[in-house]
Amino acid sequence: MSRSGTKSGNQRDAQALRALPAVDVLARALAAHIGSAGTLPNSGAQIGQAARTALQQTRNALIGGETIDTRIESLVAYAAKLLNESALPAPRPVINATGVIINTNLGRAPLSSAALQAMAAVAGGYSALEYDLAAGDRGSRQAPVRDLLRDLLGAEDALVVNNNAAAMLVALSALAEGREVVISRGELVEIGGGFRIPDVMRQSGATLVEVGTTNRTRIGDFASAITDRTALLLSVHPSNFRVVGFTATPSLAELVRLAHQHDIPLVHDVGSGTLLRTEHWELAHEPMPQESLLAGADLVCFSGDKLLGGPQAGILAGRAELIARIEHHPLMRAVRIDKTTLAALVATLRAYRDGVAESEIPVWQMISMPLNDVKARAEALAHALREAGVVAHVQQGLSTVGGGSMPGETLPTWLCAVEPQSLDVSLHALAESIGGDAASALAAQLRHGPIPVVARVSRDQLLLDLRTIPPEQDSSLLQALRLALASG
């Protein structure tokens, strides 16, 4: 709570500032508190830092005109809270109740059990990352993943780097530095965080030649732009937006014919990298890298942590001669994949090879989850909440794929809707303090709980989509809700 900066208020601020204990005094009190509680980390350095931070933040609040409880017990409690938070894992694991399957802000694709086990196996000790056990000599970290990608995609060769932007950057650096790359204006996309793919591409030293307009580009626009300085034709799938209405764009087959008539490689960035046909789940068709290669694209690139359902990675596949040029470019050293990511990617690709991707990879488990199963879980959650005196019911809703994939595409779902208007008055006080309603206050409580839950708020309701929550987390979700509702 803030107050006006009157003269008497300024005097009280000055008195409160002078009354604050020294860091070592607060640290000793905190250490004593920890000793009695026996639950918090007790490193001397951690205790001292928590005391220092608590005092600094209290000073800042007092100077800013806030009314702060400066009693030693309150300062100890606040410092203990800071100390406890400093011991939490970072980034914090959360329960995703948003209904966005590939949630970029929440880490994109969750990994399969096989991928997690593979990461743990190589993280805790040494591994034959760049060692050929058969030959007893240096090997390549790309060997296990490139064999899988060749088989899955029907590619001559393949490479993996640390993300898809890096894949595009290293490909253009190796194949088009100092020359021109022709691309449609309608495909100059911006990705998350304000980064624009054209800016990334220009770092390669290539010159982008933009053709057509935002909504209409024809094959003749590409043909007119080809000169003796043209190194590549580039097609980028707009995976995070959709242009509708008066539109036109060349087909991949047209681009392939034009590129090969001029003996120029065609590079196709397919973005999300699905290896399964999305139409099977009544979603729009998403370009598949194996389709692009079969259609004649010379090189494809895509992400590992979107519809592929693996770790963050950028995958390049296509003609062996182009892959070799990319692999030997100096930039490859800066964008190479690490051992744990490599292990997770190999495990993910093996699920596709073995035909078990739908049942083992979380992204596809969520997409293919039967609607009746989602409804049954939502009803069970609502029933448990009603037994605790909470107004909750089940209603129809929509889940989205997310993560810059399949814009506008949704999946039918069932939501557990919580109506917190009748709950404890303290929740309404919190709502008033954050300038929102009771549902927004409850959502904030859930985010700040020991088991953080990220949910949606709509029309004064807290909405929980069970599609994006693994069934084994249902009990943790209920526990988190009970804690948030009890704390008010």
Short mmCIF file of C-alpha atoms in Angstrom, two decimals, residues 144-158 273-276 288-294 300 302 308 315 317 345-357 361:
data_model
loop_
_atom_site.label_atom_id
_atom_site.label_comp_id
_atom_site.label_asym_id
_atom_site.label_seq_id
_atom_site.Cartn_x
_atom_site.Cartn_y
_atom_site.Cartn_z
CA PRO A 144 24.13 -41.41 -35.19
CA VAL A 145 21.64 -38.67 -36.02
CA ARG A 146 22.48 -38.39 -39.72
CA ASP A 147 21.88 -42.11 -40.30
CA LEU A 148 18.42 -41.84 -38.74
CA LEU A 149 17.56 -38.73 -40.74
CA ARG A 150 18.69 -40.29 -44.01
CA ASP A 151 16.36 -43.22 -43.43
CA LEU A 152 13.38 -41.20 -42.15
CA LEU A 153 13.54 -38.43 -44.76
CA GLY A 154 14.95 -40.25 -47.76
CA ALA A 155 17.78 -37.71 -47.83
CA GLU A 156 21.27 -38.19 -49.22
CA ASP A 157 22.75 -36.64 -46.07
CA ALA A 158 21.83 -34.61 -43.00
CA GLY A 273 9.22 -30.25 -39.05
CA THR A 274 6.34 -32.67 -38.70
CA LEU A 275 7.15 -36.20 -39.77
CA LEU A 276 3.51 -37.31 -39.35
CA MET A 288 6.72 -32.41 -44.21
CA PRO A 289 10.46 -32.39 -44.91
CA GLN A 290 10.33 -35.80 -46.58
CA GLU A 291 7.66 -34.48 -48.97
CA SER A 292 9.82 -31.49 -49.89
CA LEU A 293 12.83 -33.68 -50.64
CA LEU A 294 10.68 -36.06 -52.68
CA VAL A 300 15.31 -28.62 -46.24
CA PHE A 302 13.29 -27.41 -39.74
CA LEU A 308 8.92 -33.13 -34.20
CA ILE A 315 17.91 -30.01 -38.79
CA ALA A 317 18.80 -32.56 -44.87
CA LEU A 345 17.14 -36.00 -30.57
CA VAL A 346 18.36 -39.49 -31.43
CA ALA A 347 15.86 -41.00 -28.97
CA THR A 348 13.06 -38.87 -30.46
CA LEU A 349 13.89 -39.87 -34.03
CA ARG A 350 14.02 -43.53 -33.04
CA ALA A 351 10.39 -43.28 -31.93
CA TYR A 352 9.50 -42.30 -35.51
CA ARG A 353 11.69 -45.05 -36.91
CA ASP A 354 9.98 -47.61 -34.68
CA GLY A 355 6.48 -46.32 -35.45
CA VAL A 356 5.67 -45.33 -31.85
CA ALA A 357 5.84 -41.53 -32.09
CA ILE A 361 6.18 -38.37 -27.88
#
